[in-house]
One Martini backbone bead per residue (centre of mass of N, CA, C, O) as a GRO file, in nm:
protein
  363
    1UNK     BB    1  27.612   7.381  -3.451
    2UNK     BB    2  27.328   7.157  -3.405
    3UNK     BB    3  27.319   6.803  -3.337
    4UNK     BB    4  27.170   6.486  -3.383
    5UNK     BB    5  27.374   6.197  -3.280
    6UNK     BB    6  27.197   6.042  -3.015
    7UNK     BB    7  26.933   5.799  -2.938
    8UNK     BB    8  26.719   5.669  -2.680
    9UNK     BB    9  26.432   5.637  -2.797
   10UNK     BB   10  26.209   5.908  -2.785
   11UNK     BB   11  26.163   6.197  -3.034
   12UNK     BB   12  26.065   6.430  -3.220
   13UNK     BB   13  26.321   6.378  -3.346
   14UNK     BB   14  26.615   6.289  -3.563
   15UNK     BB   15  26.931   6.174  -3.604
   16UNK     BB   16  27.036   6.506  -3.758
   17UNK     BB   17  26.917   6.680  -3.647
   18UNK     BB   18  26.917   7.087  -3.733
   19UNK     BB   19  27.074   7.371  -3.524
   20UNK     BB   20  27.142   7.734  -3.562
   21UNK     BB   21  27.369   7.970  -3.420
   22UNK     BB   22  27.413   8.312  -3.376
   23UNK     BB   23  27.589   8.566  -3.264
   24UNK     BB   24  27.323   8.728  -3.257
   25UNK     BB   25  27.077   8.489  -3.143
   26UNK     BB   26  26.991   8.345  -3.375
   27UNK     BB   27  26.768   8.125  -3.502
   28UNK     BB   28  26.778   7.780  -3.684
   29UNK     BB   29  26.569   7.544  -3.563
   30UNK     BB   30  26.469   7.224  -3.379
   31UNK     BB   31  26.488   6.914  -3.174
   32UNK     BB   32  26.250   6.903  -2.949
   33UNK     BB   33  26.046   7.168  -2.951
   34UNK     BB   34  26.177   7.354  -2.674
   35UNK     BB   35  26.340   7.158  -2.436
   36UNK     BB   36  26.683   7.204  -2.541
   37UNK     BB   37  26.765   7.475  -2.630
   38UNK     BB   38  26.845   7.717  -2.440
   39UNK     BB   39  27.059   7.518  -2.314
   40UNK     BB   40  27.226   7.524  -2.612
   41UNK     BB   41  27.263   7.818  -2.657
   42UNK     BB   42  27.437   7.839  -2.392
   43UNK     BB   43  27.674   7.691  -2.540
   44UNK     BB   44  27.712   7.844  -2.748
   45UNK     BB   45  27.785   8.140  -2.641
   46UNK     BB   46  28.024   8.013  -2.504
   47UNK     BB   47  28.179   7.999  -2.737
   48UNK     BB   48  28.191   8.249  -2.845
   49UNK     BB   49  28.311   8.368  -2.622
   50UNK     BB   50  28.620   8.198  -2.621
   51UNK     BB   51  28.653   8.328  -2.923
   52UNK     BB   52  28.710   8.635  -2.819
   53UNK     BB   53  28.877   8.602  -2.555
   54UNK     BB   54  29.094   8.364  -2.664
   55UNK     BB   55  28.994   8.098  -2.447
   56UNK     BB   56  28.991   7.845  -2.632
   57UNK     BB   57  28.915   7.456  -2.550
   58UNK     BB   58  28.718   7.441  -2.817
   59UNK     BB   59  28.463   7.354  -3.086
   60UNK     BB   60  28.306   7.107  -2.881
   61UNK     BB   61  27.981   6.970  -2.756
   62UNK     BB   62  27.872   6.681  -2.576
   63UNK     BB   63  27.532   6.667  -2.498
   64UNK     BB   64  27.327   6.487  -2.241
   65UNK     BB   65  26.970   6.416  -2.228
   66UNK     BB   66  26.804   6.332  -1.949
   67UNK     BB   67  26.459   6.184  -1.863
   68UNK     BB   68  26.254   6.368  -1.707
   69UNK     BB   69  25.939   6.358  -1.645
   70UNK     BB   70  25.914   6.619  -1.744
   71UNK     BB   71  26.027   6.607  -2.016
   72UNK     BB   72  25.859   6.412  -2.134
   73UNK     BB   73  25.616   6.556  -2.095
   74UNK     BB   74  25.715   6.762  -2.327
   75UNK     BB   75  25.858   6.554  -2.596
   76UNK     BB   76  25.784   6.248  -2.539
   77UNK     BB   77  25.976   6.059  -2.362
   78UNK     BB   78  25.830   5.779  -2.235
   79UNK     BB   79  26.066   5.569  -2.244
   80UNK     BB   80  26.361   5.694  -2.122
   81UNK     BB   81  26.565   5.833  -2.305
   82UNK     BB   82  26.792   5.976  -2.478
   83UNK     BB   83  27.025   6.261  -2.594
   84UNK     BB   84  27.279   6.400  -2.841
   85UNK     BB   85  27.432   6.658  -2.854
   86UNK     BB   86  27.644   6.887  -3.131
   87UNK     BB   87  27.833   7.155  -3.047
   88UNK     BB   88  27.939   7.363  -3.310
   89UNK     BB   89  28.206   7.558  -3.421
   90UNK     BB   90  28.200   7.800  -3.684
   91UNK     BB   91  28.460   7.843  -3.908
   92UNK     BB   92  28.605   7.936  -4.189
   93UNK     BB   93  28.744   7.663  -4.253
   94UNK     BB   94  28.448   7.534  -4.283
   95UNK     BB   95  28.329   7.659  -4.493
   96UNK     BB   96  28.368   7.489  -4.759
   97UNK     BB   97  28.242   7.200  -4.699
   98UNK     BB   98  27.921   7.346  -4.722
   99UNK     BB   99  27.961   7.460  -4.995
  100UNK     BB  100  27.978   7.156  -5.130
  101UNK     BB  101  27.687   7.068  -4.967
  102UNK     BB  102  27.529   7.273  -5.129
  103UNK     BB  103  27.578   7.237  -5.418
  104UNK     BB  104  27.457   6.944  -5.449
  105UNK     BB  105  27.197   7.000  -5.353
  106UNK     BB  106  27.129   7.248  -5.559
  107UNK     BB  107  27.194   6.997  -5.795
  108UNK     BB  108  27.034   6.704  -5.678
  109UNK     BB  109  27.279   6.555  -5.490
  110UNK     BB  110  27.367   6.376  -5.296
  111UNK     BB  111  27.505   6.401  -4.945
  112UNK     BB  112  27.788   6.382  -4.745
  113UNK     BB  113  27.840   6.429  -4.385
  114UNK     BB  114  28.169   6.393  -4.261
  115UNK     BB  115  28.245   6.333  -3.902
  116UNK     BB  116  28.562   6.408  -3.674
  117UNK     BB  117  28.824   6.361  -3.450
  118UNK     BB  118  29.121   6.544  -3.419
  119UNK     BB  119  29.256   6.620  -3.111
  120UNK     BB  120  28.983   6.783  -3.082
  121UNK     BB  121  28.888   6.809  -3.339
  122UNK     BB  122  28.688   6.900  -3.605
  123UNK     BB  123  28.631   6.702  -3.894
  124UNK     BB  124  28.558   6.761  -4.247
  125UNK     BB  125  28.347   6.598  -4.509
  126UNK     BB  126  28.258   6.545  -4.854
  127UNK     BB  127  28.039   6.338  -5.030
  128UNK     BB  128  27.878   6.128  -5.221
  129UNK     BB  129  27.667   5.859  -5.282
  130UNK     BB  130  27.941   5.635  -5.252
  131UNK     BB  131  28.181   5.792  -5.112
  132UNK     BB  132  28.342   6.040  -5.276
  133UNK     BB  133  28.557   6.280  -5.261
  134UNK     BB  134  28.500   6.664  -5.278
  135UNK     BB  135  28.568   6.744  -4.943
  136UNK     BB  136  28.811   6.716  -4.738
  137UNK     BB  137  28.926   6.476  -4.578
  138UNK     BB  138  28.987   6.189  -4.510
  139UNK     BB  139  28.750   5.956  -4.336
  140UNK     BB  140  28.738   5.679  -4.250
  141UNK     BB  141  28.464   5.406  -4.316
  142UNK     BB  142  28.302   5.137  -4.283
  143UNK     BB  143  28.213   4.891  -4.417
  144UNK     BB  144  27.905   5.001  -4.592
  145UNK     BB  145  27.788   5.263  -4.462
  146UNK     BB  146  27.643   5.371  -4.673
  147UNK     BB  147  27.422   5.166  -4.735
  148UNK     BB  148  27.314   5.150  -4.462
  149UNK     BB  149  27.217   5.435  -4.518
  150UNK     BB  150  27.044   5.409  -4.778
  151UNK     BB  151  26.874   5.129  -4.644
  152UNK     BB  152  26.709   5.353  -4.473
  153UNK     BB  153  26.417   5.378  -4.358
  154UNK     BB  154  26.234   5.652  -4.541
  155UNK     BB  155  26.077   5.923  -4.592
  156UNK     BB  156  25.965   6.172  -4.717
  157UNK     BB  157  26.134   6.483  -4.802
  158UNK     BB  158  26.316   6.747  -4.890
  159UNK     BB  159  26.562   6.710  -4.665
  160UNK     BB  160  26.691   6.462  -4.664
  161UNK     BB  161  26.794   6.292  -4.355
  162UNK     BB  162  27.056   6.117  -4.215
  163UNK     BB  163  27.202   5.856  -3.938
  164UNK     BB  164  27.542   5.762  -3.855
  165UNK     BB  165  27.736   5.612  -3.590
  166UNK     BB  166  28.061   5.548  -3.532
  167UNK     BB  167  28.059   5.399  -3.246
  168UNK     BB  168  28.063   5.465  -2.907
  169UNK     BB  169  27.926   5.590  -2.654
  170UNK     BB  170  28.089   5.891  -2.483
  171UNK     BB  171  28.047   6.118  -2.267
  172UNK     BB  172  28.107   6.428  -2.376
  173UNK     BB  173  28.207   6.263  -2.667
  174UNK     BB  174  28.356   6.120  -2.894
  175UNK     BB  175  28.578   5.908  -2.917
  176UNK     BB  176  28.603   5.817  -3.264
  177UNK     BB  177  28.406   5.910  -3.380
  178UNK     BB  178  28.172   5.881  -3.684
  179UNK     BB  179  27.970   6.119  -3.877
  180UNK     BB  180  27.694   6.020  -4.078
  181UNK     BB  181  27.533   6.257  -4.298
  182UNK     BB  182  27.231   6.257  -4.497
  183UNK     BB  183  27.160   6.486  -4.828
  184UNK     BB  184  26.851   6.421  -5.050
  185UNK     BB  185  26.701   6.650  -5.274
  186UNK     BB  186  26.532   6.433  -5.340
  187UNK     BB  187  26.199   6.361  -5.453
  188UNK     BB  188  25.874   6.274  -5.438
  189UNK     BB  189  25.615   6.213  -5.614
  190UNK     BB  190  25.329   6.375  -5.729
  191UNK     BB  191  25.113   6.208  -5.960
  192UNK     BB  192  24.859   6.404  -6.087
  193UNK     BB  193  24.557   6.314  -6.253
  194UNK     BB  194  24.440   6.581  -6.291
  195UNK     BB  195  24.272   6.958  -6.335
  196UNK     BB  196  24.148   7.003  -6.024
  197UNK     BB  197  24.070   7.128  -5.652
  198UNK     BB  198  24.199   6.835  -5.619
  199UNK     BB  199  24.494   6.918  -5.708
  200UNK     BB  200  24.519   7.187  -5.551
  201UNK     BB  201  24.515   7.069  -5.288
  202UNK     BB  202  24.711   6.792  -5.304
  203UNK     BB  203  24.988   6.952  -5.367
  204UNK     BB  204  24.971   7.138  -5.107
  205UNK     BB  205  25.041   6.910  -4.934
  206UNK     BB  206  25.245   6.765  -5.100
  207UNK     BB  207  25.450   6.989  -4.992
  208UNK     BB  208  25.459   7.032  -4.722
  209UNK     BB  209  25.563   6.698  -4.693
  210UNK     BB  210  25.786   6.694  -4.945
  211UNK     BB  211  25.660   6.658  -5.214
  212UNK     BB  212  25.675   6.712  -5.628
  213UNK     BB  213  25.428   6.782  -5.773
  214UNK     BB  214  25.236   6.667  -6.061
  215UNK     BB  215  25.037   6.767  -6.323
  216UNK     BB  216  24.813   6.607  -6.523
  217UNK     BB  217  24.684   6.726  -6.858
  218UNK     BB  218  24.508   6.664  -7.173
  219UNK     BB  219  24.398   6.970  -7.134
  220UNK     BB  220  24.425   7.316  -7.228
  221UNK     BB  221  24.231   7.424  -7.013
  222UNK     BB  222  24.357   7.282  -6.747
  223UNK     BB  223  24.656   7.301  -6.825
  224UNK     BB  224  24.754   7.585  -6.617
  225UNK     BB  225  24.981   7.720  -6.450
  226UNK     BB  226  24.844   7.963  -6.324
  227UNK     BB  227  24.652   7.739  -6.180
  228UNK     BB  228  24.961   7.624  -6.036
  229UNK     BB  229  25.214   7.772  -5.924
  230UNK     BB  230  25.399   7.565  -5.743
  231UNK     BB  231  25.398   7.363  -6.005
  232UNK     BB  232  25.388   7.143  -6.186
  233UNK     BB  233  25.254   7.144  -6.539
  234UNK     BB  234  25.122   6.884  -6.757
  235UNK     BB  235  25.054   6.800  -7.055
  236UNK     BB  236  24.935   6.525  -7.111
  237UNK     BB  237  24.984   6.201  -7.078
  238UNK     BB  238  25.016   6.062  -6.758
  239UNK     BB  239  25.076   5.771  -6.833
  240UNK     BB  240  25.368   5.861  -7.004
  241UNK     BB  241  25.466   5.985  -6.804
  242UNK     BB  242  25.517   5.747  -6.627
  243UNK     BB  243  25.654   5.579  -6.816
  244UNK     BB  244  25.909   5.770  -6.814
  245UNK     BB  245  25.922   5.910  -6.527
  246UNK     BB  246  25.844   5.671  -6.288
  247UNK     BB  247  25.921   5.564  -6.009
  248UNK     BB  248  25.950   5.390  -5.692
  249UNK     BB  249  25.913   5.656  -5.477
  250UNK     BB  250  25.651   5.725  -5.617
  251UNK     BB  251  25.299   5.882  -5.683
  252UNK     BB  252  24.981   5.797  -5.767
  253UNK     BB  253  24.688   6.005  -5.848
  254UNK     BB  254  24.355   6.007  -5.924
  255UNK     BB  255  24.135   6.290  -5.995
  256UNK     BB  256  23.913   6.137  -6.232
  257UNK     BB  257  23.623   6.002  -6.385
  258UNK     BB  258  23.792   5.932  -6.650
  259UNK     BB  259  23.758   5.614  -6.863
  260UNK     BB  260  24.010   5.727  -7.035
  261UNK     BB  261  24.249   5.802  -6.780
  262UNK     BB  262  24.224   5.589  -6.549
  263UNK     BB  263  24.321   5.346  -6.677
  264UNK     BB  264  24.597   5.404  -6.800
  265UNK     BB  265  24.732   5.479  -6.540
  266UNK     BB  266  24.689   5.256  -6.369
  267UNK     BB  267  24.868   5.074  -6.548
  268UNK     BB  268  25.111   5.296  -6.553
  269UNK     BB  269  25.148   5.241  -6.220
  270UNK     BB  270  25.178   4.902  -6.195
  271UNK     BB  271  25.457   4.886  -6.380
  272UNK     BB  272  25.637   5.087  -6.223
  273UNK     BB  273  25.618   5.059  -5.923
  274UNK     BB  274  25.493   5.245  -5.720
  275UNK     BB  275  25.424   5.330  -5.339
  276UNK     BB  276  25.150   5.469  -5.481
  277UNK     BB  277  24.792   5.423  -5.530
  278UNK     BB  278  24.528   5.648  -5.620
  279UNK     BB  279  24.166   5.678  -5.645
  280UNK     BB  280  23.890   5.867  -5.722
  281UNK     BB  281  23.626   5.743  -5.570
  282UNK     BB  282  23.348   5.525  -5.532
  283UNK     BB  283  23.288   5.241  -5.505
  284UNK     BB  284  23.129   5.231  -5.754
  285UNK     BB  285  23.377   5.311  -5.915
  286UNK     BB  286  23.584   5.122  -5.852
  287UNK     BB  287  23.432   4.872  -5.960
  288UNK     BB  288  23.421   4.948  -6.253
  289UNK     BB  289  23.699   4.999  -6.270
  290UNK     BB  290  23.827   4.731  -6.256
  291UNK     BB  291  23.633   4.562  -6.452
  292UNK     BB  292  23.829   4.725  -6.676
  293UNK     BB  293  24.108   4.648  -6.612
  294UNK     BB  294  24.013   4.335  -6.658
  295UNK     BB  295  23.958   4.403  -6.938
  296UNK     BB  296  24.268   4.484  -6.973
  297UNK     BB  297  24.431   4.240  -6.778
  298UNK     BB  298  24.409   4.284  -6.534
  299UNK     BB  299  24.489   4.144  -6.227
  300UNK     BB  300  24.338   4.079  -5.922
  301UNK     BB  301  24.580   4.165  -5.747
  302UNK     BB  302  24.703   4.433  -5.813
  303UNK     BB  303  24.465   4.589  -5.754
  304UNK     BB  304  24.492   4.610  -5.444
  305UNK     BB  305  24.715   4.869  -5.474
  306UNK     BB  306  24.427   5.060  -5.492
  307UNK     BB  307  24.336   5.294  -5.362
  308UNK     BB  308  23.960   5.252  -5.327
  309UNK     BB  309  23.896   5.487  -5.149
  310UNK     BB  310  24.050   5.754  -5.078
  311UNK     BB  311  24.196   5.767  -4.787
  312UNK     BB  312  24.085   5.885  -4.480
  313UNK     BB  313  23.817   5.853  -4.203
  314UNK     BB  314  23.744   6.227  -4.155
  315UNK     BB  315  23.504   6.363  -4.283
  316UNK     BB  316  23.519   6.453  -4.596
  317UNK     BB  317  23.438   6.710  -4.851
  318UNK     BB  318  23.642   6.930  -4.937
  319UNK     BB  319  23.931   6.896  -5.087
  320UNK     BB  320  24.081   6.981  -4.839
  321UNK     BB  321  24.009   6.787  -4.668
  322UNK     BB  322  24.081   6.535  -4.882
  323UNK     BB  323  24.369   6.593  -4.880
  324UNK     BB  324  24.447   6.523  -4.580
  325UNK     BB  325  24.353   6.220  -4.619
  326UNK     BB  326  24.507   6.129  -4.879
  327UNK     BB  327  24.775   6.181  -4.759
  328UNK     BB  328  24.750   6.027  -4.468
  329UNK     BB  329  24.758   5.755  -4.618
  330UNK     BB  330  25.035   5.780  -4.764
  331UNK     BB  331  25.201   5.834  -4.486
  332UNK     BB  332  25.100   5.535  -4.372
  333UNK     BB  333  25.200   5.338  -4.619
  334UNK     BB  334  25.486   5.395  -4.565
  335UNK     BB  335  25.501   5.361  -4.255
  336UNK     BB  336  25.262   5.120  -4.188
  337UNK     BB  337  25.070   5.267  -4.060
  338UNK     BB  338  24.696   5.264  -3.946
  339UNK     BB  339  24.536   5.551  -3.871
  340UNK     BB  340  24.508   5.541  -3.594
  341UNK     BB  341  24.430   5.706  -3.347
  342UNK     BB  342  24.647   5.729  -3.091
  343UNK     BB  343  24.441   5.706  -2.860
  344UNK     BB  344  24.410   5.399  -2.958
  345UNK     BB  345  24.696   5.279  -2.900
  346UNK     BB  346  25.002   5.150  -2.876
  347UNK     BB  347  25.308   5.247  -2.815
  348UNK     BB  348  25.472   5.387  -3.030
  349UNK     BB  349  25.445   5.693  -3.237
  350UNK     BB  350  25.683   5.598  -3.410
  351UNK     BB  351  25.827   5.524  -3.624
  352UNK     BB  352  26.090   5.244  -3.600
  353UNK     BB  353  26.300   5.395  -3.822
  354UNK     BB  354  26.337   5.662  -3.652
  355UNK     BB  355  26.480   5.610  -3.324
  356UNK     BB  356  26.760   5.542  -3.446
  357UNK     BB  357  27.047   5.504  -3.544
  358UNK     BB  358  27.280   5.395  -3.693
  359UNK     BB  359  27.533   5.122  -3.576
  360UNK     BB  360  27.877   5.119  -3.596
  361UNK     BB  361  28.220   4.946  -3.620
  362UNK     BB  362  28.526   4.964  -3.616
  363UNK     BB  363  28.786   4.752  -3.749
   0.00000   0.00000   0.00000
């Protein structure tokens, strides 16, 4: 198994990316987009043939990948950074604690994975999302860890991931140093008010990015499951949905013109405090929707937060097209970023809260 463990600079992935190798060749996962997967392999192997022939001195090596200018020019980093992978030899004995780190995943619950080299051995530990150990040795980490963990800015995800490595980096080794990585399985949910074409348009872009699509319609001739067949598809009222079951980390997109819908929804996604709003229709129909909401009690501070016309401007017209522009919105607005073009900008190309792990250092 190799692990992005630590960053200085920018890269395609994120420390906790995670990439393994198995002993018949096979790759799954990676690290850097294909320019130091090749050489990760290459000690992947070397550590396979030590455990064949007996002769094995580690169980882990730390590898420091420094940007020479054609790397950069191949992966991204052009600010000069470094990248830090942990290639871990997966035995038997560790077997235990990745299965109880898979059981909490697949129960939908919060989980880290806690690892640290003792003797020269890596030795892991899987805890809950509080930091209670489920599986594997006690590994003491600094006090707060886990919620440093916990308050790091981060976008949705399937299976979010982040990384927090406590204490200095020594190249080539840990040297003491205890990596803690979050796995997350809980999604943002993306719930769709209105079944219909752009409903399964957004719904599908809204999986592929990592979100959770729930679709709400109160007609029982379009909330139909077998016309949505990958997504949740709930009969009756969005709002209620909405009031009942919407956190703060969920999205509300109206996708009907029905003035008896979307007044309703979006009252019921302004209370929810959910991390975006966003209805489908013309200026001049957001201009109306207003009006209602305004007549329905709704401030006009509040109104601010719906995004309407919805989307970004990248001359969509068909559903699909609607999709991608409504989504690459939604991702823009997560992550504070401004949706023009990169070749327009200036500085990082990546979230700033992405570019590498938090880090403490043990009492």
């Amino acid at each position: 198994m190799a692990r992005i463990i630590g960053l200085r600079g920018s890269a395609p992935r994120d420390p906790g990316a995670t990439m393994i190798i198995f002993d018949d060749g096979e790759v799954t996962g990676n690290l850097t987009g294909g320019c130091v997967e090749a050489d990760i392999v290459g000690h992947a192997e070397e550590l396979f043939a030590e455990r064949e022939s007996g002769t094995r001195s580690a169980t882990h090596r730390v590898l420091t990948y420094g940007v020479t200018d054609e790397w950069a020019l191949g992966v991204g980093l052009l600010c000069g950074g470094t990248v830090e992978v942990l290639v871990e030899l997966l035995d038997a004995q560790q077997v235990p604690h990745l299965v109880a780190l898979i059981d909490e995943i697949e129960a939908g619950r919060t989980a880290h994975l806690v690892s640290a080299e003792d003797e020269g051995v890596l030795v892991h530990a899987v805890t809950d999302h509080e930091g209670i150990l489920i599986a594997g040795p006690r590994i003491e980490l600094p006090a707060g860890a886990i919620d440093d963990m916990m308050s790091a800015d981060r976008g949705p995800a399937g299976v979010e991931l982040s990384s927090l490595v406590v204490g200095d980096a020594v190249e080539g080794s840990l040297h003491g140093r205890v990596m803690l990585h979050r796995f997350g399985s809980r999604r943002s949910r993306a719930i769709l008010a209105g079944a219909n074409d752009y409903a399964a348009a957004v719904s599908s872009v809204a999986l592929l990015i990592g979100f959770e699509p729930v679709i709400c319609d109160h007609r029982p001739a379009f909330a139909r499951p077998e016309l949505f067949p990958d997504v949740e598809v709930r009969g009756g009222s969005a709002a209620e949905f909405i009031r009942g079951h919407a956190r703060r980390d969920d999205i509300v997109i109206v996708l009907t013109h029905d003035a008896a819908i979307d007044v309703p929804v979006l009252m019921a996604a302004l209370d929810a405090d959910v991390a975006y709003i966003g209805a489908l229709g013309s200026r001049r129909t957001h201009d109306d929707r207003c009006r209602r909401l305004i007549e329905a009690g709704v401030g006009r501070i509040p109104l601010d937060r719906i995004h309407s016309p919805i989307g970004l401007d990248i001359g969509a017209r068909t559903p699909e097209q609607s999709a991608v522009s409504i989504m690459a919105e939604v991702l823009a607005s997560s992550t504070g970023r401004s949706g023009v073009a990169l070749t327009h900008t200036s500085g990082s190309i990546r979230p700033a809260a992405c570019v590498r792990p938090r880090v403490a250092t043990r009492d």
